[in-house]
PDB file of N, CA and C in Angstrom:
ATOM      1  N   MET F   1       0.829  -1.191   0.000  1.00  0.00           N
ATOM      2  CA  MET F   1       0.000   0.000   0.000  1.00  0.00           C
ATOM      3  C   MET F   1       0.874   1.255   0.000  1.00  0.00           C
ATOM      4  N   ASN F   2       0.449   2.219  -0.762  1.00  0.00           N
ATOM      5  CA  ASN F   2       1.120   3.513  -0.797  1.00  0.00           C
ATOM      6  C   ASN F   2       0.185   4.555  -0.209  1.00  0.00           C
ATOM      7  N   THR F   3       0.731   5.411   0.612  1.00  0.00           N
ATOM      8  CA  THR F   3      -0.039   6.498   1.202  1.00  0.00           C
ATOM      9  C   THR F   3       0.659   7.803   0.867  1.00  0.00           C
ATOM     10  N   THR F   4      -0.109   8.732   0.319  1.00  0.00           N
ATOM     11  CA  THR F   4       0.432  10.031  -0.045  1.00  0.00           C
ATOM     12  C   THR F   4      -0.401  11.108   0.628  1.00  0.00           C
ATOM     13  N   GLU F   5       0.269  12.092   1.214  1.00  0.00           N
ATOM     14  CA  GLU F   5      -0.423  13.151   1.936  1.00  0.00           C
ATOM     15  C   GLU F   5      -0.288  14.483   1.199  1.00  0.00           C
ATOM     16  N   TYR F   6      -1.384  15.207   1.177  1.00  0.00           N
ATOM     17  CA  TYR F   6      -1.437  16.526   0.544  1.00  0.00           C
ATOM     18  C   TYR F   6      -2.021  17.524   1.528  1.00  0.00           C
ATOM     19  N   GLN F   7      -1.660  18.795   1.350  1.00  0.00           N
ATOM     20  CA  GLN F   7      -2.239  19.877   2.141  1.00  0.00           C
ATOM     21  C   GLN F   7      -3.141  20.678   1.222  1.00  0.00           C
ATOM     22  N   VAL F   8      -4.416  20.754   1.587  1.00  0.00           N
ATOM     23  CA  VAL F   8      -5.422  21.425   0.761  1.00  0.00           C
ATOM     24  C   VAL F   8      -5.814  22.734   1.428  1.00  0.00           C
ATOM     25  N   THR F   9      -5.902  23.799   0.652  1.00  0.00           N
ATOM     26  CA  THR F   9      -6.332  25.086   1.188  1.00  0.00           C
ATOM     27  C   THR F   9      -7.704  25.449   0.632  1.00  0.00           C
ATOM     28  N   GLY F  10      -8.496  26.104   1.459  1.00  0.00           N
ATOM     29  CA  GLY F  10      -9.801  26.606   1.030  1.00  0.00           C
ATOM     30  C   GLY F  10     -10.992  25.806   1.511  1.00  0.00           C
ATOM     31  N   MET F  11     -10.768  24.613   2.060  1.00  0.00           N
ATOM     32  CA  MET F  11     -11.894  23.816   2.559  1.00  0.00           C
ATOM     33  C   MET F  11     -12.360  24.363   3.904  1.00  0.00           C
ATOM     34  N   THR F  12     -13.691  24.446   4.077  1.00  0.00           N
ATOM     35  CA  THR F  12     -14.220  24.977   5.329  1.00  0.00           C
ATOM     36  C   THR F  12     -15.300  24.109   5.968  1.00  0.00           C
ATOM     37  N   CYS F  13     -15.788  23.086   5.249  1.00  0.00           N
ATOM     38  CA  CYS F  13     -16.928  22.338   5.775  1.00  0.00           C
ATOM     39  C   CYS F  13     -16.983  20.923   5.199  1.00  0.00           C
ATOM     40  N   GLY F  14     -17.966  20.180   5.643  1.00  0.00           N
ATOM     41  CA  GLY F  14     -18.157  18.821   5.167  1.00  0.00           C
ATOM     42  C   GLY F  14     -18.448  18.755   3.682  1.00  0.00           C
ATOM     43  N   HIS F  15     -19.140  19.752   3.158  1.00  0.00           N
ATOM     44  CA  HIS F  15     -19.425  19.774   1.717  1.00  0.00           C
ATOM     45  C   HIS F  15     -18.126  19.902   0.927  1.00  0.00           C
ATOM     46  N   CYS F  16     -17.204  20.702   1.448  1.00  0.00           N
ATOM     47  CA  CYS F  16     -15.889  20.845   0.812  1.00  0.00           C
ATOM     48  C   CYS F  16     -15.184  19.492   0.772  1.00  0.00           C
ATOM     49  N   GLU F  17     -15.204  18.789   1.900  1.00  0.00           N
ATOM     50  CA  GLU F  17     -14.584  17.468   1.977  1.00  0.00           C
ATOM     51  C   GLU F  17     -15.198  16.527   0.949  1.00  0.00           C
ATOM     52  N   MET F  18     -16.524  16.554   0.838  1.00  0.00           N
ATOM     53  CA  MET F  18     -17.218  15.679  -0.096  1.00  0.00           C
ATOM     54  C   MET F  18     -16.823  15.996  -1.538  1.00  0.00           C
ATOM     55  N   SER F  19     -16.707  17.265  -1.868  1.00  0.00           N
ATOM     56  CA  SER F  19     -16.316  17.663  -3.223  1.00  0.00           C
ATOM     57  C   SER F  19     -14.927  17.147  -3.567  1.00  0.00           C
ATOM     58  N   VAL F  20     -13.987  17.315  -2.645  1.00  0.00           N
ATOM     59  CA  VAL F  20     -12.616  16.837  -2.865  1.00  0.00           C
ATOM     60  C   VAL F  20     -12.616  15.311  -2.984  1.00  0.00           C
ATOM     61  N   ARG F  21     -13.329  14.639  -2.097  1.00  0.00           N
ATOM     62  CA  ARG F  21     -13.382  13.173  -2.112  1.00  0.00           C
ATOM     63  C   ARG F  21     -13.933  12.662  -3.442  1.00  0.00           C
ATOM     64  N   GLU F  22     -15.007  13.277  -3.927  1.00  0.00           N
ATOM     65  CA  GLU F  22     -15.618  12.853  -5.190  1.00  0.00           C
ATOM     66  C   GLU F  22     -14.647  12.993  -6.361  1.00  0.00           C
ATOM     67  N   GLU F  23     -13.952  14.114  -6.453  1.00  0.00           N
ATOM     68  CA  GLU F  23     -13.029  14.344  -7.569  1.00  0.00           C
ATOM     69  C   GLU F  23     -11.806  13.431  -7.486  1.00  0.00           C
ATOM     70  N   VAL F  24     -11.219  13.316  -6.297  1.00  0.00           N
ATOM     71  CA  VAL F  24     -10.001  12.508  -6.146  1.00  0.00           C
ATOM     72  C   VAL F  24     -10.308  11.023  -6.369  1.00  0.00           C
ATOM     73  N   SER F  25     -11.530  10.609  -6.063  1.00  0.00           N
ATOM     74  CA  SER F  25     -11.891   9.192  -6.253  1.00  0.00           C
ATOM     75  C   SER F  25     -11.876   8.782  -7.718  1.00  0.00           C
ATOM     76  N   THR F  26     -11.874   9.752  -8.638  1.00  0.00           N
ATOM     77  CA  THR F  26     -11.840   9.438 -10.070  1.00  0.00           C
ATOM     78  C   THR F  26     -10.421   9.196 -10.580  1.00  0.00           C
ATOM     79  N   VAL F  27      -9.413   9.489  -9.745  1.00  0.00           N
ATOM     80  CA  VAL F  27      -8.020   9.295 -10.152  1.00  0.00           C
ATOM     81  C   VAL F  27      -7.723   7.793 -10.179  1.00  0.00           C
ATOM     82  N   PRO F  28      -7.195   7.287 -11.294  1.00  0.00           N
ATOM     83  CA  PRO F  28      -6.897   5.848 -11.393  1.00  0.00           C
ATOM     84  C   PRO F  28      -5.972   5.359 -10.288  1.00  0.00           C
ATOM     85  N   GLY F  29      -6.338   4.253  -9.671  1.00  0.00           N
ATOM     86  CA  GLY F  29      -5.509   3.636  -8.644  1.00  0.00           C
ATOM     87  C   GLY F  29      -5.865   4.007  -7.222  1.00  0.00           C
ATOM     88  N   VAL F  30      -6.639   5.083  -7.035  1.00  0.00           N
ATOM     89  CA  VAL F  30      -6.996   5.519  -5.683  1.00  0.00           C
ATOM     90  C   VAL F  30      -7.942   4.495  -5.061  1.00  0.00           C
ATOM     91  N   GLN F  31      -7.582   4.027  -3.855  1.00  0.00           N
ATOM     92  CA  GLN F  31      -8.405   3.039  -3.164  1.00  0.00           C
ATOM     93  C   GLN F  31      -9.103   3.610  -1.949  1.00  0.00           C
ATOM     94  N   ASP F  32      -8.475   4.569  -1.264  1.00  0.00           N
ATOM     95  CA  ASP F  32      -9.079   5.151  -0.071  1.00  0.00           C
ATOM     96  C   ASP F  32      -8.674   6.611   0.026  1.00  0.00           C
ATOM     97  N   ILE F  33      -9.592   7.414   0.552  1.00  0.00           N
ATOM     98  CA  ILE F  33      -9.354   8.850   0.677  1.00  0.00           C
ATOM     99  C   ILE F  33      -9.786   9.293   2.066  1.00  0.00           C
ATOM    100  N   GLU F  34      -8.897   9.987   2.749  1.00  0.00           N
ATOM    101  CA  GLU F  34      -9.235  10.635   4.013  1.00  0.00           C
ATOM    102  C   GLU F  34      -9.015  12.118   3.793  1.00  0.00           C
ATOM    103  N   VAL F  35     -10.035  12.915   4.112  1.00  0.00           N
ATOM    104  CA  VAL F  35      -9.910  14.361   3.914  1.00  0.00           C
ATOM    105  C   VAL F  35     -10.546  15.080   5.089  1.00  0.00           C
ATOM    106  N   SER F  36      -9.890  16.141   5.556  1.00  0.00           N
ATOM    107  CA  SER F  36     -10.376  16.901   6.702  1.00  0.00           C
ATOM    108  C   SER F  36     -10.326  18.390   6.401  1.00  0.00           C
ATOM    109  N   ALA F  37     -11.485  19.032   6.440  1.00  0.00           N
ATOM    110  CA  ALA F  37     -11.535  20.482   6.249  1.00  0.00           C
ATOM    111  C   ALA F  37     -10.878  21.188   7.431  1.00  0.00           C
ATOM    112  N   GLN F  38     -10.980  20.592   8.599  1.00  0.00           N
ATOM    113  CA  GLN F  38     -10.428  21.201   9.806  1.00  0.00           C
ATOM    114  C   GLN F  38      -8.912  21.327   9.738  1.00  0.00           C
ATOM    115  N   THR F  39      -8.234  20.275   9.262  1.00  0.00           N
ATOM    116  CA  THR F  39      -6.771  20.290   9.207  1.00  0.00           C
ATOM    117  C   THR F  39      -6.246  20.609   7.814  1.00  0.00           C
ATOM    118  N   GLY F  40      -7.106  20.460   6.796  1.00  0.00           N
ATOM    119  CA  GLY F  40      -6.674  20.663   5.416  1.00  0.00           C
ATOM    120  C   GLY F  40      -5.910  19.477   4.868  1.00  0.00           C
ATOM    121  N   LYS F  41      -5.924  18.369   5.605  1.00  0.00           N
ATOM    122  CA  LYS F  41      -5.146  17.202   5.211  1.00  0.00           C
ATOM    123  C   LYS F  41      -5.960  16.301   4.281  1.00  0.00           C
ATOM    124  N   LEU F  42      -5.303  15.853   3.228  1.00  0.00           N
ATOM    125  CA  LEU F  42      -5.852  14.870   2.304  1.00  0.00           C
ATOM    126  C   LEU F  42      -4.864  13.715   2.253  1.00  0.00           C
ATOM    127  N   VAL F  43      -5.332  12.510   2.574  1.00  0.00           N
ATOM    128  CA  VAL F  43      -4.480  11.328   2.534  1.00  0.00           C
ATOM    129  C   VAL F  43      -5.077  10.364   1.518  1.00  0.00           C
ATOM    130  N   VAL F  44      -4.274  10.007   0.516  1.00  0.00           N
ATOM    131  CA  VAL F  44      -4.707   9.120  -0.555  1.00  0.00           C
ATOM    132  C   VAL F  44      -3.964   7.794  -0.403  1.00  0.00           C
ATOM    133  N   THR F  45      -4.713   6.699  -0.381  1.00  0.00           N
ATOM    134  CA  THR F  45      -4.127   5.366  -0.282  1.00  0.00           C
ATOM    135  C   THR F  45      -4.372   4.630  -1.591  1.00  0.00           C
ATOM    136  N   SER F  46      -3.326   3.942  -2.066  1.00  0.00           N
ATOM    137  CA  SER F  46      -3.417   3.223  -3.338  1.00  0.00           C
ATOM    138  C   SER F  46      -2.513   2.004  -3.297  1.00  0.00           C
ATOM    139  N   ALA F  47      -2.772   1.060  -4.197  1.00  0.00           N
ATOM    140  CA  ALA F  47      -1.952  -0.148  -4.275  1.00  0.00           C
ATOM    141  C   ALA F  47      -0.580   0.164  -4.853  1.00  0.00           C
ATOM    142  N   SER F  48      -0.536   1.106  -5.799  1.00  0.00           N
ATOM    143  CA  SER F  48       0.721   1.549  -6.390  1.00  0.00           C
ATOM    144  C   SER F  48       0.712   3.069  -6.397  1.00  0.00           C
ATOM    145  N   PRO F  49       1.866   3.702  -6.552  1.00  0.00           N
ATOM    146  CA  PRO F  49       1.905   5.168  -6.510  1.00  0.00           C
ATOM    147  C   PRO F  49       0.940   5.797  -7.506  1.00  0.00           C
ATOM    148  N   VAL F  50       0.234   6.828  -7.036  1.00  0.00           N
ATOM    149  CA  VAL F  50      -0.684   7.541  -7.923  1.00  0.00           C
ATOM    150  C   VAL F  50       0.035   8.747  -8.517  1.00  0.00           C
ATOM    151  N   ASP F  51      -0.513   9.250  -9.592  1.00  0.00           N
ATOM    152  CA  ASP F  51       0.032  10.408 -10.288  1.00  0.00           C
ATOM    153  C   ASP F  51      -0.292  11.662  -9.480  1.00  0.00           C
ATOM    154  N   ASP F  52       0.745  12.293  -8.904  1.00  0.00           N
ATOM    155  CA  ASP F  52       0.524  13.514  -8.115  1.00  0.00           C
ATOM    156  C   ASP F  52      -0.217  14.578  -8.914  1.00  0.00           C
ATOM    157  N   ASP F  53       0.181  14.745 -10.169  1.00  0.00           N
ATOM    158  CA  ASP F  53      -0.461  15.773 -10.992  1.00  0.00           C
ATOM    159  C   ASP F  53      -1.953  15.505 -11.143  1.00  0.00           C
ATOM    160  N   ALA F  54      -2.335  14.234 -11.257  1.00  0.00           N
ATOM    161  CA  ALA F  54      -3.743  13.879 -11.395  1.00  0.00           C
ATOM    162  C   ALA F  54      -4.506  14.196 -10.111  1.00  0.00           C
ATOM    163  N   VAL F  55      -3.902  13.914  -8.959  1.00  0.00           N
ATOM    164  CA  VAL F  55      -4.546  14.221  -7.678  1.00  0.00           C
ATOM    165  C   VAL F  55      -4.687  15.733  -7.520  1.00  0.00           C
ATOM    166  N   LEU F  56      -3.622  16.466  -7.816  1.00  0.00           N
ATOM    167  CA  LEU F  56      -3.672  17.929  -7.686  1.00  0.00           C
ATOM    168  C   LEU F  56      -4.695  18.533  -8.647  1.00  0.00           C
ATOM    169  N   ALA F  57      -4.794  17.981  -9.852  1.00  0.00           N
ATOM    170  CA  ALA F  57      -5.782  18.455 -10.823  1.00  0.00           C
ATOM    171  C   ALA F  57      -7.193  18.156 -10.335  1.00  0.00           C
ATOM    172  N   ALA F  58      -7.389  17.005  -9.693  1.00  0.00           N
ATOM    173  CA  ALA F  58      -8.707  16.647  -9.169  1.00  0.00           C
ATOM    174  C   ALA F  58      -9.113  17.602  -8.048  1.00  0.00           C
ATOM    175  N   VAL F  59      -8.170  17.941  -7.177  1.00  0.00           N
ATOM    176  CA  VAL F  59      -8.454  18.901  -6.102  1.00  0.00           C
ATOM    177  C   VAL F  59      -8.791  20.263  -6.708  1.00  0.00           C
ATOM    178  N   ASP F  60      -8.043  20.658  -7.732  1.00  0.00           N
ATOM    179  CA  ASP F  60      -8.302  21.921  -8.427  1.00  0.00           C
ATOM    180  C   ASP F  60      -9.701  21.911  -9.052  1.00  0.00           C
ATOM    181  N   GLU F  61     -10.082  20.787  -9.638  1.00  0.00           N
ATOM    182  CA  GLU F  61     -11.406  20.643 -10.248  1.00  0.00           C
ATOM    183  C   GLU F  61     -12.511  20.803  -9.205  1.00  0.00           C
ATOM    184  N   ALA F  62     -12.223  20.381  -7.984  1.00  0.00           N
ATOM    185  CA  ALA F  62     -13.190  20.513  -6.888  1.00  0.00           C
ATOM    186  C   ALA F  62     -13.275  21.962  -6.388  1.00  0.00           C
ATOM    187  N   GLY F  63     -12.319  22.801  -6.824  1.00  0.00           N
ATOM    188  CA  GLY F  63     -12.356  24.213  -6.439  1.00  0.00           C
ATOM    189  C   GLY F  63     -11.376  24.609  -5.362  1.00  0.00           C
ATOM    190  N   TYR F  64     -10.379  23.765  -5.110  1.00  0.00           N
ATOM    191  CA  TYR F  64      -9.420  24.033  -4.048  1.00  0.00           C
ATOM    192  C   TYR F  64      -7.995  23.884  -4.584  1.00  0.00           C
ATOM    193  N   LYS F  65      -7.043  24.278  -3.775  1.00  0.00           N
ATOM    194  CA  LYS F  65      -5.632  24.158  -4.146  1.00  0.00           C
ATOM    195  C   LYS F  65      -4.968  23.182  -3.178  1.00  0.00           C
ATOM    196  N   ALA F  66      -4.018  22.418  -3.700  1.00  0.00           N
ATOM    197  CA  ALA F  66      -3.305  21.461  -2.849  1.00  0.00           C
ATOM    198  C   ALA F  66      -1.840  21.399  -3.246  1.00  0.00           C
ATOM    199  N   VAL F  67      -1.033  20.986  -2.281  1.00  0.00           N
ATOM    200  CA  VAL F  67       0.380  20.703  -2.520  1.00  0.00           C
ATOM    201  C   VAL F  67       0.680  19.378  -1.830  1.00  0.00           C
ATOM    202  N   ARG F  68       1.624  18.653  -2.378  1.00  0.00           N
ATOM    203  CA  ARG F  68       2.021  17.395  -1.743  1.00  0.00           C
ATOM    204  C   ARG F  68       2.792  17.722  -0.478  1.00  0.00           C
ATOM    205  N   ALA F  69       2.415  17.091   0.615  1.00  0.00           N
ATOM    206  CA  ALA F  69       3.136  17.296   1.879  1.00  0.00           C
ATOM    207  C   ALA F  69       4.433  16.507   1.823  1.00  0.00           C
ATOM    208  N   SER F  70       5.457  17.028   2.463  1.00  0.00           N
ATOM    209  CA  SER F  70       6.747  16.334   2.420  1.00  0.00           C
ATOM    210  C   SER F  70       6.803  15.190   3.404  1.00  0.00           C
TER     211      SER F  70
END
């Protein structure tokens, strides 16, 4: 299992979390998503490494900005 963490800015509520979750779930290989508006943390779990650009584009499509956490 691979786990990748991102920091998302602009989320303020459960609806924001749902929007991010829906978009990121369309990225090939994503198996599990944890997202928190309170902390801005997005954790993506996959069997093999996912395309960071695809995850960031999905977050952007949801209306937010993200960066990969180190």
